[in-house]
mmCIF file of C-alpha atoms in Angstrom:
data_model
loop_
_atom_site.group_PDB
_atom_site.id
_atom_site.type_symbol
_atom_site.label_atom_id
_atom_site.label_comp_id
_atom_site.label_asym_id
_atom_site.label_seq_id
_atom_site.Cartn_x
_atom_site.Cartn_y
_atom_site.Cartn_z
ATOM 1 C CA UNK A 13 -7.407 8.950 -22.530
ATOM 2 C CA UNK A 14 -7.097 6.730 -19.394
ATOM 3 C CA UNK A 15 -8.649 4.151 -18.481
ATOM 4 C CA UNK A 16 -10.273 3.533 -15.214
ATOM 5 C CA UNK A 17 -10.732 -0.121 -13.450
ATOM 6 C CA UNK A 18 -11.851 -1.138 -10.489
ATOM 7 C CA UNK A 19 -14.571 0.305 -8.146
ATOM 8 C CA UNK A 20 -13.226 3.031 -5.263
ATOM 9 C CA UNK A 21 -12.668 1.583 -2.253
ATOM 10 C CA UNK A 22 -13.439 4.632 -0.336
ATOM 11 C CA UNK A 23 -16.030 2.167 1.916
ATOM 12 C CA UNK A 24 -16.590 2.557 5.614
ATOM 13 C CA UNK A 25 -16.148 -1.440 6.740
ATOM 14 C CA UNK A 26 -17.118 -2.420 10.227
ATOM 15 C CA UNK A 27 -15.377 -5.252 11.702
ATOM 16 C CA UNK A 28 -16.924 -7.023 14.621
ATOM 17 C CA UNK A 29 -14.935 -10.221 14.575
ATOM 18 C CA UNK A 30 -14.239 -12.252 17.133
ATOM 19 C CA UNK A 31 -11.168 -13.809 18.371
ATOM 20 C CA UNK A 32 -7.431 -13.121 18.181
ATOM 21 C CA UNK A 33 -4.627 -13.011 20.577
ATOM 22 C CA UNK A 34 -2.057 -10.201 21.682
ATOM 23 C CA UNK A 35 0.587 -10.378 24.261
ATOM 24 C CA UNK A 36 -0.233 -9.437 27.527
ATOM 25 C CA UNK A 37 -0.328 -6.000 28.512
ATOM 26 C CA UNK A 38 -0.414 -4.869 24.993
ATOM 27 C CA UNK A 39 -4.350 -4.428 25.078
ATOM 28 C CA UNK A 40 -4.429 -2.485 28.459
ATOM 29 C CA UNK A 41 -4.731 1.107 27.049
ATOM 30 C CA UNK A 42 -8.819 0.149 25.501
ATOM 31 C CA UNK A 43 -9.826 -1.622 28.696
ATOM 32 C CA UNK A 44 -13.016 0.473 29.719
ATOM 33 C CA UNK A 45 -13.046 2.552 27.077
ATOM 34 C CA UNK A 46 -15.398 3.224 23.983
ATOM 35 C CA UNK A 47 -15.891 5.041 21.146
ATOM 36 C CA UNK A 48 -16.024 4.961 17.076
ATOM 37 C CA UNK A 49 -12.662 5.377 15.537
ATOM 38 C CA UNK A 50 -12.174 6.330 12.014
ATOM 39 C CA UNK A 51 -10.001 5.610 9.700
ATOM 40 C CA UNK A 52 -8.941 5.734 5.967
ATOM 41 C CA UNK A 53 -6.055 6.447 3.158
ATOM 42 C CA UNK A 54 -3.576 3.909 1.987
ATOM 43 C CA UNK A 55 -4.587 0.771 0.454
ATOM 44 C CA UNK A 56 -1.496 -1.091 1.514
ATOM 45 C CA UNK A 57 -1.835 -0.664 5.851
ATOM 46 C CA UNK A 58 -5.577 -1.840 5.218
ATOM 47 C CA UNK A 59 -4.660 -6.271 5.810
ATOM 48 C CA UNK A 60 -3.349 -4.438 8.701
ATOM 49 C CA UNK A 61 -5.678 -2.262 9.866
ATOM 50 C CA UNK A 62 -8.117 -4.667 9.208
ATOM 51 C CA UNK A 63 -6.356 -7.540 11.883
ATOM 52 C CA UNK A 64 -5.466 -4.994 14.423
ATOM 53 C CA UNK A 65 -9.257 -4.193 14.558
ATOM 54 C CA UNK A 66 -10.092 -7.566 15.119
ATOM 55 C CA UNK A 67 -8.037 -8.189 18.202
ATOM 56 C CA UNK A 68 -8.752 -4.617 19.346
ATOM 57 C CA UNK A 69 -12.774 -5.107 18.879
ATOM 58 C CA UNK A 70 -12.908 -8.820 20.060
ATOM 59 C CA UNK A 71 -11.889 -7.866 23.466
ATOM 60 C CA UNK A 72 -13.621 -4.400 23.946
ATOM 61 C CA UNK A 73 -17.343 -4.496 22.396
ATOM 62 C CA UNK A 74 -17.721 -0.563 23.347
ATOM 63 C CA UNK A 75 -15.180 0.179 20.697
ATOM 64 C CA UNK A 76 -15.727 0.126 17.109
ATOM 65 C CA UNK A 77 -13.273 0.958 14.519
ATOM 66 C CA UNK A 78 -14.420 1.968 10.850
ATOM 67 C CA UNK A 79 -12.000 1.212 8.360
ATOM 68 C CA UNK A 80 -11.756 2.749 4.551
ATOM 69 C CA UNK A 81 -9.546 2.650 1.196
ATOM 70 C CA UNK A 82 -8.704 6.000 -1.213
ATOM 71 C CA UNK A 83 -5.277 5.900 -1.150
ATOM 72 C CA UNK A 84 -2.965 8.259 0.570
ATOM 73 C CA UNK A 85 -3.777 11.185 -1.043
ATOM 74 C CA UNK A 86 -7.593 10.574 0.702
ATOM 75 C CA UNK A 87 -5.779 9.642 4.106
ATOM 76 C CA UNK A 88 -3.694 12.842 4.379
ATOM 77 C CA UNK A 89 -6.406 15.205 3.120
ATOM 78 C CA UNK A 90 -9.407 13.567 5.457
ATOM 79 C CA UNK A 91 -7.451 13.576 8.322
ATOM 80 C CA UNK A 92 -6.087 16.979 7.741
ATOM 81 C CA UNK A 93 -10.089 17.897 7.851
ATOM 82 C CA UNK A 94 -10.934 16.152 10.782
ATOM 83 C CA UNK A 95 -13.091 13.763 8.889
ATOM 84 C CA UNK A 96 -11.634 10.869 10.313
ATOM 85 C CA UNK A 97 -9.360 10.120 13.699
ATOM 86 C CA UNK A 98 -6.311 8.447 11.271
ATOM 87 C CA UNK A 99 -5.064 8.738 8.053
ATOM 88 C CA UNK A 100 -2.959 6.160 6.772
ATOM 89 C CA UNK A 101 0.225 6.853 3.845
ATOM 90 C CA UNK A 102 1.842 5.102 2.420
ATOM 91 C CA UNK A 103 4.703 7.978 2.362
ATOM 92 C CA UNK A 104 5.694 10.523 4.400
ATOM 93 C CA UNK A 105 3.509 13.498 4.633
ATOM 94 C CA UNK A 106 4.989 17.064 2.682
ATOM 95 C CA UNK A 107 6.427 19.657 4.939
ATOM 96 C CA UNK A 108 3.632 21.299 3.651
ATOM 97 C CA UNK A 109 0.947 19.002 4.868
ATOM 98 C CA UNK A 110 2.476 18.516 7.866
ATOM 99 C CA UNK A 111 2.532 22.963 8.402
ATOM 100 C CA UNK A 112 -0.710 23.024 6.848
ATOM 101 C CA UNK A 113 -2.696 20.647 8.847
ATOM 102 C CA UNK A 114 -0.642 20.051 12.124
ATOM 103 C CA UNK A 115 0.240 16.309 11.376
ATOM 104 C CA UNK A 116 1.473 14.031 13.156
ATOM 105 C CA UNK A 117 3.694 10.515 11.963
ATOM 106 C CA UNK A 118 3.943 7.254 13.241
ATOM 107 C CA UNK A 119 5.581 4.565 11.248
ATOM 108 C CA UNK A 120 4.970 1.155 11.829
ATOM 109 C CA UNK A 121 6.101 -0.833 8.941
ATOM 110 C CA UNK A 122 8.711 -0.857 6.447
ATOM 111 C CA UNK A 123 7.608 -2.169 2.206
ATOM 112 C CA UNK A 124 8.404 -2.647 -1.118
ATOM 113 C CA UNK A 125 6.919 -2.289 -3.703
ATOM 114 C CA UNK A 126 7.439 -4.704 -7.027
ATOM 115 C CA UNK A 127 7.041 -4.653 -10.005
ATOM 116 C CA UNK A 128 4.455 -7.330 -11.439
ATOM 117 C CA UNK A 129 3.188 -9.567 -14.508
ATOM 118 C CA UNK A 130 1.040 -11.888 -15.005
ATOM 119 C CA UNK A 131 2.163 -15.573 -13.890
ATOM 120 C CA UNK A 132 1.808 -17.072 -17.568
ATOM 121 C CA UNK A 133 4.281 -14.370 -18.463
ATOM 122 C CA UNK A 134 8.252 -15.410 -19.233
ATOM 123 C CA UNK A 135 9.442 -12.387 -18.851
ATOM 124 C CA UNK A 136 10.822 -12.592 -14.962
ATOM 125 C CA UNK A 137 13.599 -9.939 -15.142
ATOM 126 C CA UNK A 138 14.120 -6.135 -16.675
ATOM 127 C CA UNK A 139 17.002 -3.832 -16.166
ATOM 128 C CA UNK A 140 15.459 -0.121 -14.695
ATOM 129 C CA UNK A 141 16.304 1.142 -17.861
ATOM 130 C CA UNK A 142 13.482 -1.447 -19.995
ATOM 131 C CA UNK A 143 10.971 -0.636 -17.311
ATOM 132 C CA UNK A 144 11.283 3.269 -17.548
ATOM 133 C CA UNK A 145 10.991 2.667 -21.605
ATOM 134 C CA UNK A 146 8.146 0.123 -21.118
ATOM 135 C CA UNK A 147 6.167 2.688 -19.022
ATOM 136 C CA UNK A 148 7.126 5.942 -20.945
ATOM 137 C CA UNK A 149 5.483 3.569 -24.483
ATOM 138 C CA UNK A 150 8.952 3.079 -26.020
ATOM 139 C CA UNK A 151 9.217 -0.594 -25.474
ATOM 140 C CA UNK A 152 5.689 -1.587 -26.829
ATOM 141 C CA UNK A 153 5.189 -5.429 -27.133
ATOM 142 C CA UNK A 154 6.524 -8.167 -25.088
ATOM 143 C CA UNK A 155 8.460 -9.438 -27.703
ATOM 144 C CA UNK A 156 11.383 -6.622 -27.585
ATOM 145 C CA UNK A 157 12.478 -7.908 -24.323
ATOM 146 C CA UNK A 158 12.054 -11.382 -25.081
ATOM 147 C CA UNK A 159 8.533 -12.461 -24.660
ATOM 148 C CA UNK A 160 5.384 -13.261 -26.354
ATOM 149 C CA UNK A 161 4.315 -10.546 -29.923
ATOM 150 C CA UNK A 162 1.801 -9.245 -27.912
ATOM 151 C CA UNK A 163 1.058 -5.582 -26.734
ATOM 152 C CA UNK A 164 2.059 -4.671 -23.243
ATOM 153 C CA UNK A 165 -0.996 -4.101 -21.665
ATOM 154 C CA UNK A 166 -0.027 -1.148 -18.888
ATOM 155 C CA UNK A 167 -1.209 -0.817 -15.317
ATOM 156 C CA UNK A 168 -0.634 2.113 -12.896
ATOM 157 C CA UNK A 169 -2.339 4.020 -9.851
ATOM 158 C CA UNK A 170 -4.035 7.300 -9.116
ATOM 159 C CA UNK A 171 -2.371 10.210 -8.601
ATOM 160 C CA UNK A 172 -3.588 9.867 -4.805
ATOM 161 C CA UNK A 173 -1.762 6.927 -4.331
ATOM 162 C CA UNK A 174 1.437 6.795 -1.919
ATOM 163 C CA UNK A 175 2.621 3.264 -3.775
ATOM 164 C CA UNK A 176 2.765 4.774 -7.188
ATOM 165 C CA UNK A 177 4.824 7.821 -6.015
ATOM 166 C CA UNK A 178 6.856 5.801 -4.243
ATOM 167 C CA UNK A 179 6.931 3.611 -7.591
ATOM 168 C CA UNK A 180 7.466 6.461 -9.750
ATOM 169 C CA UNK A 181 10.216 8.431 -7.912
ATOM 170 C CA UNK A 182 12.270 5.049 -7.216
ATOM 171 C CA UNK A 183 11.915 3.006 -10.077
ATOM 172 C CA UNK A 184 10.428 5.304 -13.023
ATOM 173 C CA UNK A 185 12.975 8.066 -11.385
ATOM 174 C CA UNK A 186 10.206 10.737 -12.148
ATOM 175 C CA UNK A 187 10.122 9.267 -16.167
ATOM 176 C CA UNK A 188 6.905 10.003 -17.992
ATOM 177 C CA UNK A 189 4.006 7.497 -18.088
ATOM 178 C CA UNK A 190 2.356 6.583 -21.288
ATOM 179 C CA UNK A 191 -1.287 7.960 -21.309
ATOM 180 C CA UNK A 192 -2.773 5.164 -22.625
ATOM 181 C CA UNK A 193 -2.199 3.671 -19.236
ATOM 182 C CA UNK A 194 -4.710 1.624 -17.468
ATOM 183 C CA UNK A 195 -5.317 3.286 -13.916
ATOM 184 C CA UNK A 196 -6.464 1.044 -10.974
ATOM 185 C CA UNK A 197 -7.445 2.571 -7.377
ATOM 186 C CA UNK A 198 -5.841 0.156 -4.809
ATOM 187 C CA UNK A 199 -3.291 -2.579 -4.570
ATOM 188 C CA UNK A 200 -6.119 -5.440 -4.559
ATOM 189 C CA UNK A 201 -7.473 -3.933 -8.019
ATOM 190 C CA UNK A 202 -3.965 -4.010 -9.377
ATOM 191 C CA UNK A 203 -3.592 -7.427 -8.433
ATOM 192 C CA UNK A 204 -6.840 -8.407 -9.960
ATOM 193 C CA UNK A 205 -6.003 -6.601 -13.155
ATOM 194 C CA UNK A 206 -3.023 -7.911 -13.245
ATOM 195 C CA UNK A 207 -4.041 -11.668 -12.908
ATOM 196 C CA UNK A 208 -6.794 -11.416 -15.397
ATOM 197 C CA UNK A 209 -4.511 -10.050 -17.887
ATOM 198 C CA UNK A 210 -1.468 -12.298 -19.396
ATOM 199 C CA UNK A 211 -0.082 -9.198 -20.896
ATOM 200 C CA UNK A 212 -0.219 -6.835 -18.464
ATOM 201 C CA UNK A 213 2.365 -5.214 -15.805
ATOM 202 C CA UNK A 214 2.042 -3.077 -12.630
ATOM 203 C CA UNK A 215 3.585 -2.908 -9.982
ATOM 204 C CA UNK A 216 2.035 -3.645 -6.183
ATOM 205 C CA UNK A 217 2.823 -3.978 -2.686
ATOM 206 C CA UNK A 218 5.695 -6.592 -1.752
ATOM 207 C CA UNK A 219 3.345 -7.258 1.709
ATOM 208 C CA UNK A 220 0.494 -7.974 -0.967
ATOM 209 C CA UNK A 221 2.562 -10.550 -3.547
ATOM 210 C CA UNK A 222 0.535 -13.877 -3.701
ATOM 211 C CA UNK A 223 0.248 -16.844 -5.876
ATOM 212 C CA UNK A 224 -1.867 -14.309 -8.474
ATOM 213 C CA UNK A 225 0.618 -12.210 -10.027
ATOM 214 C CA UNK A 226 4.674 -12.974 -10.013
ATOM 215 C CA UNK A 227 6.577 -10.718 -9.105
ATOM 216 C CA UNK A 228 9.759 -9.233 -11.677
ATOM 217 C CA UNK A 229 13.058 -9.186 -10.934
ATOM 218 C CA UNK A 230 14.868 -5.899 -11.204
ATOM 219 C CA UNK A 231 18.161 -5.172 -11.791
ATOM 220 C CA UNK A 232 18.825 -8.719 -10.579
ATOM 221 C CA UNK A 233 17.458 -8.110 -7.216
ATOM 222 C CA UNK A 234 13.917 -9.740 -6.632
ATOM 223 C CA UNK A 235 11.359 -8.138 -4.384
ATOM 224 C CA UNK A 236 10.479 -9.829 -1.530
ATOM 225 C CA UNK A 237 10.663 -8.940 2.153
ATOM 226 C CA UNK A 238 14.638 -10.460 2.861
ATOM 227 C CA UNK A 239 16.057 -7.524 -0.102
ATOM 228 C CA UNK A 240 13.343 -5.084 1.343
ATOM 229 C CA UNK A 241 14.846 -5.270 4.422
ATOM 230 C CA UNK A 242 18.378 -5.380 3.633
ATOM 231 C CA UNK A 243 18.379 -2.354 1.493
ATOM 232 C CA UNK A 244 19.315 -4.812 -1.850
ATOM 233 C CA UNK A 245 15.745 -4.049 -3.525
ATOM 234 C CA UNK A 246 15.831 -0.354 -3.660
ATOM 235 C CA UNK A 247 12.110 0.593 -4.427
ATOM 236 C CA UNK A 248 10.772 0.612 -0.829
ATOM 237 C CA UNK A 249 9.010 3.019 1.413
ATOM 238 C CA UNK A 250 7.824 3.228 5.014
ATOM 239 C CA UNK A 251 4.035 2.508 5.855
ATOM 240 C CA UNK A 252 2.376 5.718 8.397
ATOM 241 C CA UNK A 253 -0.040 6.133 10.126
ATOM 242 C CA UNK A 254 -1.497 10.531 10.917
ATOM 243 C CA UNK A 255 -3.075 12.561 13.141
ATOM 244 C CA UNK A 256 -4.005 15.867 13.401
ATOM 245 C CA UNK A 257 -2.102 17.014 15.952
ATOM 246 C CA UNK A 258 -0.872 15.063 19.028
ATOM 247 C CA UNK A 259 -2.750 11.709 18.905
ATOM 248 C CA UNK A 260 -5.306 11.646 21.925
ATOM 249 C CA UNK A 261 -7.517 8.889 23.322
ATOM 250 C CA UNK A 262 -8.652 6.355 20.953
ATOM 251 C CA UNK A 263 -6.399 7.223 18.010
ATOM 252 C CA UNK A 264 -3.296 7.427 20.329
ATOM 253 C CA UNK A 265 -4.011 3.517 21.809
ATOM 254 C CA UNK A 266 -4.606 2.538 18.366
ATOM 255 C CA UNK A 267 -1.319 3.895 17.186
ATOM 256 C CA UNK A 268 0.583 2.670 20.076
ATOM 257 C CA UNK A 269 -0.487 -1.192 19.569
ATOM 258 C CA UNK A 270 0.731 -1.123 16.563
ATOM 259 C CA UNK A 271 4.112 -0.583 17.938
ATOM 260 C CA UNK A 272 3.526 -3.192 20.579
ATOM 261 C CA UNK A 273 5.196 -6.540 19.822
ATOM 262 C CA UNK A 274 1.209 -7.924 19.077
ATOM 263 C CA UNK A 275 0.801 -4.824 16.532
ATOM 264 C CA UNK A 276 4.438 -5.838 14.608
ATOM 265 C CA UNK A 277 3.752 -9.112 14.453
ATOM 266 C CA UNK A 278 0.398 -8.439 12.978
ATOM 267 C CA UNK A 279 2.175 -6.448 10.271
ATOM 268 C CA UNK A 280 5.360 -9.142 9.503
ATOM 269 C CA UNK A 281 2.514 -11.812 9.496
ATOM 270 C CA UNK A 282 0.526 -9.625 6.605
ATOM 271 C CA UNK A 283 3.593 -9.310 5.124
ATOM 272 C CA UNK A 284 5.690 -6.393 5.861
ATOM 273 C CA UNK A 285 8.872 -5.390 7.941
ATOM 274 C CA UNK A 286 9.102 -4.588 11.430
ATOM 275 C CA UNK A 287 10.253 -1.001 12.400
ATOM 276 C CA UNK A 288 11.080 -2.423 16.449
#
């Protein structure tokens, strides 16, 4: 049976910082206006979400702008509903969601996602082929791929999760994952799981890669935002943002600055790659 760490991170947060900065002009769409906007889904866009918010907020004290976890899965299904204004996934939206609930796309950032270990860990490279087999339970200890005679300690995401489709499509190419898995609900908890544990692997957002877990080269291409970008590092998706229909008021300024040279630098400076 599967595991289950971390807590769900399907919180409502309300962020009434102040400060930030934005180019001029790029703010000029909330002047006056107020309102609660909602919004929820992907993990990844959350550093994001969260920033934007700030600068929004600091400026505009009528506005306030609720943001929440679940992964994309959540995202799709609550905006679909009309439970919240956006939904943020971390893939593109089925032609089926899209007929069934009227969506509508905006991408604003481009990511990868990486495979990870623990920094004590010497194994820093696998071919596709040894990470399919380590996944699927074949390749069961460290030590048959050159590391420590330890188990290897697996970590994966829900099935509501856009990064682990993306993960499983591009680099597990749709191979079977071992049910003794460890399952984790957002790319924080992975990270945490992963740095507490010197025998563990997941895989995680390239924009969330810090000093906590190392990232693994794969197929002699390491992930990081240069291969993302130039196509080199092959497990990458886009980051959206959805409506339900046409965005309108609120939701539509929201989505707009993040296209705005302020809202892409926001996202390069939390670590992903521009779509302008």
């Amino acid at each position: 049976m599967m595991k289950c760490f971390g807590k769900s991170l399907m919180f409502g947060v309300l962020f009434l910082f102040i400060g930030g900065t934005a180019n001029g002009g790029d703010l000029d769409a909330f002047a006056g206006r107020q309102g609660i906007l909602k919004i929820a889904g992907g993990t990844a866009h959350i550093p994001v979400m969260k920033a934007a918010a700030e600068v929004i907020m600091s400026g505009n004290p009528e506005i306030r702008i609720t943001i929440a976890g679940g992964g994309t899965g959540i995202g799709i299904k609550q905006v679909g509903e009309g439970i919240i204004d956006i939904g943020n996934a971390g893939r593109k939206a089925t032609d089926e969601e899209v007929a069934t609930h009227g969506l509508h796309m905006v991408k604003w950032a481009i990511d990868g996602v990486a495979v990870a270990v623990n920094p004590q860990n010497k194994v820093v490279a696998l071919t596709s082929a040894q990470l399919q087999d380590i996944f699927a339970g074949k390749i069961a200890t460290w030590k048959e791929i050159g590391g420590v005679d330890r188990e290897i300690n697996l970590y994966d995401r829900d099935a509501a999760s856009g990064t682990r489709e993306v993960f499983w499509e591009k680099a597990l190419k749709k191979g079977e994952v071992a049910q003794k898995a460890n399952v984790v609900v957002s790319n924080g908890a992975m990270k945490t799981a992963i740095a507490g544990d010197p025998y563990g692997i997941g895989y995680v957002s390239v924009g969330h890669i810090d000093s906590t877990v190392a990232p693994v080269v794969l197929d002699g291409v390491e992930p990081n935002l240069e291969t993302v970008k130039s196509g080199a590092y092959k497990v990458s998706r886009g980051l959206f943002s959805l409506t339900k229909g046409e965005p309108v008021g609120l939701a539509k300024a929201f989505l707009d600055f993040l296209l705005t040279p302020t809202g892409q630098k926001i996202a390069i400076d939390k670590g992903f790659i521009s779509v302008q």
